[in-house]
mmCIF file of C-alpha atoms in Angstrom:
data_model
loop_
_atom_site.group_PDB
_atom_site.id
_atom_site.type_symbol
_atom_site.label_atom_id
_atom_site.label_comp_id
_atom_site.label_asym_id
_atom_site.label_seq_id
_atom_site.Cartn_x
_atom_site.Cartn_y
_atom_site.Cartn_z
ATOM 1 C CA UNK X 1029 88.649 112.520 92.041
ATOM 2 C CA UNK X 1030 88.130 110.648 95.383
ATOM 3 C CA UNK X 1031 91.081 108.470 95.174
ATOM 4 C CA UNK X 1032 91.371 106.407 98.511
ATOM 5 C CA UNK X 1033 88.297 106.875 100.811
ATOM 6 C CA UNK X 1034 87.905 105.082 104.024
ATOM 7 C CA UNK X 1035 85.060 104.746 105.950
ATOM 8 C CA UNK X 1036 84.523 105.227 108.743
ATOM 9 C CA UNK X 1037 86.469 108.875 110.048
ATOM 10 C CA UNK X 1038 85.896 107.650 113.376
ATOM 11 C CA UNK X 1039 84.292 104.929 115.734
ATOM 12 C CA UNK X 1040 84.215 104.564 119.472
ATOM 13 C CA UNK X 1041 84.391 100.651 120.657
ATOM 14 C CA UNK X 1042 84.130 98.913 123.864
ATOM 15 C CA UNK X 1043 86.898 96.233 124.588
ATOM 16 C CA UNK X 1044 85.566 93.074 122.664
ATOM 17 C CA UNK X 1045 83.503 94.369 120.277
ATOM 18 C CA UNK X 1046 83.855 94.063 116.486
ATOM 19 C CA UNK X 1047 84.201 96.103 113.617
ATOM 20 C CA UNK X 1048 85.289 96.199 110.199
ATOM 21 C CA UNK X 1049 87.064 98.950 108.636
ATOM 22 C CA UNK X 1050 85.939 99.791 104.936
ATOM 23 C CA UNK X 1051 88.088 101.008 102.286
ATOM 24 C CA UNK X 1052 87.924 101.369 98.526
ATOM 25 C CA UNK X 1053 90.009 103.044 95.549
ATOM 26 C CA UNK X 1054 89.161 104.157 92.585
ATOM 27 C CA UNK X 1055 92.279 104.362 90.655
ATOM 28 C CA UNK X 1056 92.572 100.671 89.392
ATOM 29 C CA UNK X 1057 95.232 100.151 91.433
ATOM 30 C CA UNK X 1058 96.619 96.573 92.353
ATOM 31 C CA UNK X 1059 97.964 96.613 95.575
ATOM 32 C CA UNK X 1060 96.267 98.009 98.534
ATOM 33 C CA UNK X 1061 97.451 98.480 101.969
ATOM 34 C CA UNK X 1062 96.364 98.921 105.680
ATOM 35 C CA UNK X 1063 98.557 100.919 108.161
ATOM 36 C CA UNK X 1064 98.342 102.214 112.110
ATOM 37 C CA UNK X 1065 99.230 105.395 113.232
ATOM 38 C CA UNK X 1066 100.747 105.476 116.770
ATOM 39 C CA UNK X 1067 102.243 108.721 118.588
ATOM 40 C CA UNK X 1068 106.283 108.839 117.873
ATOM 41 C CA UNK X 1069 106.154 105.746 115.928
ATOM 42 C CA UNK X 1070 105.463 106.264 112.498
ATOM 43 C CA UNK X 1071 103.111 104.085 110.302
ATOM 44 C CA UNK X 1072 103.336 100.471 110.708
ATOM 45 C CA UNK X 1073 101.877 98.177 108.416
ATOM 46 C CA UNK X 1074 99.471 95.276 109.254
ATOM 47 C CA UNK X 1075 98.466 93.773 106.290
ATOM 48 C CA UNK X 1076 98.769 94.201 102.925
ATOM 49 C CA UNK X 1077 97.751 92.477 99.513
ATOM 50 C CA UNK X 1078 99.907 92.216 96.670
ATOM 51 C CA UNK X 1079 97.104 91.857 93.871
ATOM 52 C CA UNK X 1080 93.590 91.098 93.852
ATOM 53 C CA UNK X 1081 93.061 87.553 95.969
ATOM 54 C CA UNK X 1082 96.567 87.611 97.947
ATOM 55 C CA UNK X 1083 96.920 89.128 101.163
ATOM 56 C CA UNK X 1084 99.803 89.051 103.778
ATOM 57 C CA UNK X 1085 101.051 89.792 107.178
ATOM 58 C CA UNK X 1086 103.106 93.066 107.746
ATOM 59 C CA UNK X 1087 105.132 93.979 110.740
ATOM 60 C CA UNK X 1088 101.974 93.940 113.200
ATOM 61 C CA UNK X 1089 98.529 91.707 112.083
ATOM 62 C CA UNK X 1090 97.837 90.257 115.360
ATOM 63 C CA UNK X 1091 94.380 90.907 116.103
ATOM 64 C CA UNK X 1092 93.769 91.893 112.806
ATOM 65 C CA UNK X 1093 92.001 90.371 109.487
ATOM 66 C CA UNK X 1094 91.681 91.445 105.951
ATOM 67 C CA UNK X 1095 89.534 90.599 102.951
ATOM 68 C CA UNK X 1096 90.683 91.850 99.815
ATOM 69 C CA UNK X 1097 87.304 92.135 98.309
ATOM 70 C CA UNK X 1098 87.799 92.691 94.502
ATOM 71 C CA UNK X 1099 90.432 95.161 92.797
ATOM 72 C CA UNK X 1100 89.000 98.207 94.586
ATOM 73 C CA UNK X 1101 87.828 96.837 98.122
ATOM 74 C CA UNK X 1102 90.132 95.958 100.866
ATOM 75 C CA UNK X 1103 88.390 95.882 104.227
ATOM 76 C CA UNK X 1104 90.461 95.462 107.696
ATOM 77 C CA UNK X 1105 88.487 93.585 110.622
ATOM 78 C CA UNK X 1106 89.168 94.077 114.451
ATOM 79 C CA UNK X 1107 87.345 90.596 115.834
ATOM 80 C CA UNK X 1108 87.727 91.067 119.245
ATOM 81 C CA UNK X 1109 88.970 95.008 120.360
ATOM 82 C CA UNK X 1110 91.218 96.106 122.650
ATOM 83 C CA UNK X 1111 92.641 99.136 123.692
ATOM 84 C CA UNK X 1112 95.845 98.375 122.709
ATOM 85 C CA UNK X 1113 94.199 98.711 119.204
ATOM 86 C CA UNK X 1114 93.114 102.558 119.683
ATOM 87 C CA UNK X 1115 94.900 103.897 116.536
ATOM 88 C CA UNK X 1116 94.469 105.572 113.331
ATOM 89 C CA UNK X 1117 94.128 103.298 110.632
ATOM 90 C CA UNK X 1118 95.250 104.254 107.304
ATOM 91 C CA UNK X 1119 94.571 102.387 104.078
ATOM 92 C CA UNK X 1120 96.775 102.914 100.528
ATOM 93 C CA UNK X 1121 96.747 101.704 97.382
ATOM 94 C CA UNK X 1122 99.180 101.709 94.495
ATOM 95 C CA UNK X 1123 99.929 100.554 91.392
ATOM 96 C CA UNK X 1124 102.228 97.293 91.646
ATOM 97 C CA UNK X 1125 104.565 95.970 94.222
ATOM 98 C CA UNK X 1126 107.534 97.680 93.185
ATOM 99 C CA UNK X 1127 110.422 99.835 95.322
ATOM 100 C CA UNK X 1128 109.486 102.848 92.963
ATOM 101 C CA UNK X 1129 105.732 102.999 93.461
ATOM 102 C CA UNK X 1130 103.906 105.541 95.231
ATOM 103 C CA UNK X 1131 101.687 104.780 97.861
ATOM 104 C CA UNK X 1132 98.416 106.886 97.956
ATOM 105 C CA UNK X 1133 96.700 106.941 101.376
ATOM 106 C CA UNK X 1134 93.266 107.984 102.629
ATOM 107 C CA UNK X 1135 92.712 110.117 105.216
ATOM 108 C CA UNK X 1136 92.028 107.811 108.144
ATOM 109 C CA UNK X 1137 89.760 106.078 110.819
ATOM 110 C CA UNK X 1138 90.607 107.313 114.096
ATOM 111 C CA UNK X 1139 89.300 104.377 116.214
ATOM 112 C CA UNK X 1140 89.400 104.759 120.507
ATOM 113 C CA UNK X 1141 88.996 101.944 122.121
ATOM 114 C CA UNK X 1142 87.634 101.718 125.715
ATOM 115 C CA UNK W 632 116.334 94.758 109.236
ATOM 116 C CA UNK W 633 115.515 97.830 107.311
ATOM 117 C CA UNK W 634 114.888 101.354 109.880
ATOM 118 C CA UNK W 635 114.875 104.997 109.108
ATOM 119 C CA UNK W 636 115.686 107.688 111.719
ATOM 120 C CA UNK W 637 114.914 110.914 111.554
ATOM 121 C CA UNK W 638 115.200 114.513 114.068
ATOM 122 C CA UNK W 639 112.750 114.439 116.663
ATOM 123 C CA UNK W 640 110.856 116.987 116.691
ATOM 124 C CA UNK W 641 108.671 119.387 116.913
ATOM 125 C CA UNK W 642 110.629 121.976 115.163
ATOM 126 C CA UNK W 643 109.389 125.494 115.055
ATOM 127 C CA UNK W 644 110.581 127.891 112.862
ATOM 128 C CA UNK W 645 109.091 131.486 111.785
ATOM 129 C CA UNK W 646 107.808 132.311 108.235
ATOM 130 C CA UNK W 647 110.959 132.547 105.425
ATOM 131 C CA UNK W 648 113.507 130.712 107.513
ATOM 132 C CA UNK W 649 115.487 127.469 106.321
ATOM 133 C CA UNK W 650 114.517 124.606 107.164
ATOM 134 C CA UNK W 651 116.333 121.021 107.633
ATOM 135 C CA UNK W 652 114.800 117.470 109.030
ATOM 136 C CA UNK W 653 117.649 114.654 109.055
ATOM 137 C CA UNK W 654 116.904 111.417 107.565
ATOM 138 C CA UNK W 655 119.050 108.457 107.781
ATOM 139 C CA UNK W 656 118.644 104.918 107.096
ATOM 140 C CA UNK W 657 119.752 101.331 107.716
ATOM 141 C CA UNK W 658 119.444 98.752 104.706
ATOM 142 C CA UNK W 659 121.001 95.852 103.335
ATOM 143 C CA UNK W 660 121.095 97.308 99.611
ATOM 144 C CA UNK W 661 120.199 100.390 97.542
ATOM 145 C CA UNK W 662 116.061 101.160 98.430
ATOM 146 C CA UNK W 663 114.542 104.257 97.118
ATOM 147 C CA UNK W 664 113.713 107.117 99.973
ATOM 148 C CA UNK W 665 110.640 108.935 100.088
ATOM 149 C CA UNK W 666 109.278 111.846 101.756
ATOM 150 C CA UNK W 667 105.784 112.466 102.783
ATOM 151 C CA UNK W 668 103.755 114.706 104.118
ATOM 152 C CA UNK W 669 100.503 114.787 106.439
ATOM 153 C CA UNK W 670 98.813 117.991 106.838
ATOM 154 C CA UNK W 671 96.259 118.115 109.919
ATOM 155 C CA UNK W 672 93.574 115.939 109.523
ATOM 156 C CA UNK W 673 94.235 114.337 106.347
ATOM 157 C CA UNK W 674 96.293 111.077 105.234
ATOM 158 C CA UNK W 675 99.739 111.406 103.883
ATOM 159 C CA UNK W 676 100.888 112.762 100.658
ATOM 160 C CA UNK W 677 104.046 111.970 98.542
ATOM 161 C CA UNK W 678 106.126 115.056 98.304
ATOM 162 C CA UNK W 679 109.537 113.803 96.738
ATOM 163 C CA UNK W 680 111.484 110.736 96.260
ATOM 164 C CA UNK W 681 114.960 109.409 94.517
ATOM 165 C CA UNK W 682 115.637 106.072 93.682
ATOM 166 C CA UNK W 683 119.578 105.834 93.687
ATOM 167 C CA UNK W 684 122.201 107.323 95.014
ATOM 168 C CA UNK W 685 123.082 111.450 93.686
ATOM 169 C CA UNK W 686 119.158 111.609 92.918
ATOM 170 C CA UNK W 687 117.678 115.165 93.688
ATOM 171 C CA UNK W 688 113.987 114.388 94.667
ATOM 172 C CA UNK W 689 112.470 118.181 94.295
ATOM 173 C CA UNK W 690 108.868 119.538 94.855
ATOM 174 C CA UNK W 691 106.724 122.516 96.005
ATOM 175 C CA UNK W 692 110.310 124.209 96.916
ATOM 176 C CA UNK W 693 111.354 121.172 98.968
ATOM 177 C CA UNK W 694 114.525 119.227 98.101
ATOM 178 C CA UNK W 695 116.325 115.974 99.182
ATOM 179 C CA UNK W 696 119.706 114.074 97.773
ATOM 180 C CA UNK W 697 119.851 110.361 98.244
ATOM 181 C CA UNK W 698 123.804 110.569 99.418
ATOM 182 C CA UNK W 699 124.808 106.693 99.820
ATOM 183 C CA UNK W 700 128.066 107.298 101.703
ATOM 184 C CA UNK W 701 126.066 108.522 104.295
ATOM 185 C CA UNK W 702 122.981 106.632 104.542
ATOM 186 C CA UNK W 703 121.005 110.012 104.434
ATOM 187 C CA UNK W 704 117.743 111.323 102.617
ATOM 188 C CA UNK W 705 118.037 115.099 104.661
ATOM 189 C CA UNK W 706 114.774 117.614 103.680
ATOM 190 C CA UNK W 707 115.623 121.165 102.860
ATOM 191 C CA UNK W 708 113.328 123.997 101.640
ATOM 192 C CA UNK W 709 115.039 127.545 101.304
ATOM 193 C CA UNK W 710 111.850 129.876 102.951
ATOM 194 C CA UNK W 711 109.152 127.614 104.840
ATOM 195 C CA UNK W 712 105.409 128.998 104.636
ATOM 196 C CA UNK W 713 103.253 129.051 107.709
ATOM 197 C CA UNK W 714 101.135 126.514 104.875
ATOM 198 C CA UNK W 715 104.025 124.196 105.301
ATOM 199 C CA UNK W 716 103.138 123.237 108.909
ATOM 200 C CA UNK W 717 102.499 119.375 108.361
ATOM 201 C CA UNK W 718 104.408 116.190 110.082
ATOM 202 C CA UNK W 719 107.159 114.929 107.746
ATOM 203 C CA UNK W 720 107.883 111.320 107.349
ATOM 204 C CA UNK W 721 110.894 109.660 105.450
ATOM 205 C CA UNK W 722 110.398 106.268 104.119
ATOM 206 C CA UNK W 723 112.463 103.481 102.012
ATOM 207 C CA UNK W 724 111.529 101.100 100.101
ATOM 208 C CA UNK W 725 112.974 97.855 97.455
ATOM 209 C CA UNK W 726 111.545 97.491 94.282
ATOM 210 C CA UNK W 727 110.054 94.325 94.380
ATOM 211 C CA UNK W 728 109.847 94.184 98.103
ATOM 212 C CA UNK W 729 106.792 92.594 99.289
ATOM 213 C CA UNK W 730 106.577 94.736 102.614
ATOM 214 C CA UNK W 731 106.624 98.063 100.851
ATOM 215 C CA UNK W 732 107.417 101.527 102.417
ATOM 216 C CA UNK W 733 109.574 101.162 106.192
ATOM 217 C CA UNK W 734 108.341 105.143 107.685
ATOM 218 C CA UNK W 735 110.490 106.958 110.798
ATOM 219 C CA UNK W 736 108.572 108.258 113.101
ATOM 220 C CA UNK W 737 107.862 111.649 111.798
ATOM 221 C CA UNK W 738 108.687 115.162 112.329
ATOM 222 C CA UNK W 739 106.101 118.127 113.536
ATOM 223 C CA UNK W 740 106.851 120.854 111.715
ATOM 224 C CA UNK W 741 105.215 124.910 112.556
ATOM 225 C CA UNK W 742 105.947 127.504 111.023
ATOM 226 C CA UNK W 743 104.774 130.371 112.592
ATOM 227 C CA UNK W 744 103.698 133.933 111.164
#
């Protein structure tokens, strides 16, 4: 019953390092999702991919890449940190693209950047 | 573009009282409105949603209307539970949209014993 599950829960990083944030679902869903978590702002998303081999920009993907895997791998990848980036990261999957689809998240990567 | 606002918070309220977070949105269109939840620690969870206008979205004692005329998606539950402490996040989406759910910023929500 593990649904989304992201690793890892958390991850200290100096400014310019690199890292890749894993994350896999088990529910054969087709779209997956990456998300950041500031204070008093809500969830924003960064990238997302539609089906298996598309990805696409969201509202904020600079600094950011993604590699949709296969069906149940999306992985997000900070190339060069900064604190700027300190965040929590949520990935979610669901079904289809669609208006009435629920999204199903994991429970985050809480990333600090120094 | 598309926004939701909703009541800053934190809102504190003691054990059995009625609670209300205000959620309003700006769309070109109908979306469908969503409510989640995020309990300390954890990711977020859907807790109700309504996809056009009238719909009641109901669940674990919470309740929403999707009222059009007003642009609103407001939360309601009767008698809150100290287990109820969580943020609260409304959301909207299109159906077909390829940028998926547009989240307000979230209300803090304790309830205390």
């Amino acid at each position: 019953n593990a649904g989304v599950t992201q690793t890892p829960k958390f991850q200290v990083l100096k400014t310019g390092q690199s890292m890749t944030l894993q994350c896999a679902q088990d529910m054969n869903h087709n779209s997956m999702y990456w998300y950041r978590q500031d204070p008093g702002m809500g969830l924003r998303l960064i990238y997302y991919s539609a089906s298996e081999g598309t990805t696409d920009k969201g509202e904020v993907p600079n600094g950011y890449n993604v590699s949709r895997l296969n069906k149940r791998e999306f992985s997000l990848r900070l190339e060069s940190a900064a604190p700027s980036q300190t965040s929590v990261y949520f990935c979610a999957s669901s079904v289809g693209q669609g208006g009435n689809q629920p999204q199903h998240f994991g429970d985050g990567t809480r990333l600090s950047i120094l | 573009g598309n926004s939701v606002t909703q009541m800053e918070g934190p809102v504190t309220l003691s054990e059995e009282a009625f609670l209300t977070i205000n959620c309003t949105y700006t769309a070109t269109g109908y979306p469908s409105l969503f409510w989640y939840v995020q309990y300390p620690g954890e990711g977020l969870q859907l807790l109700l949603k309504a996809t056009k206008a009238d719909d009641k979205g109901s669940n674990k004692g919470f309740e929403a209307t999707y009222r059009k005329e007003t642009t609103s998606f407001h939360l309601e539950k009767g008698s809150v539970q100290v287990s109820d402490s969580a943020v609260y996040f409304c959301a909207l989406s299109f159906a077909g949209s390829a940028r998926q759910l547009t989240f307000g910023s979230g209300t803090q929500l304790t309830v205390l014993p």
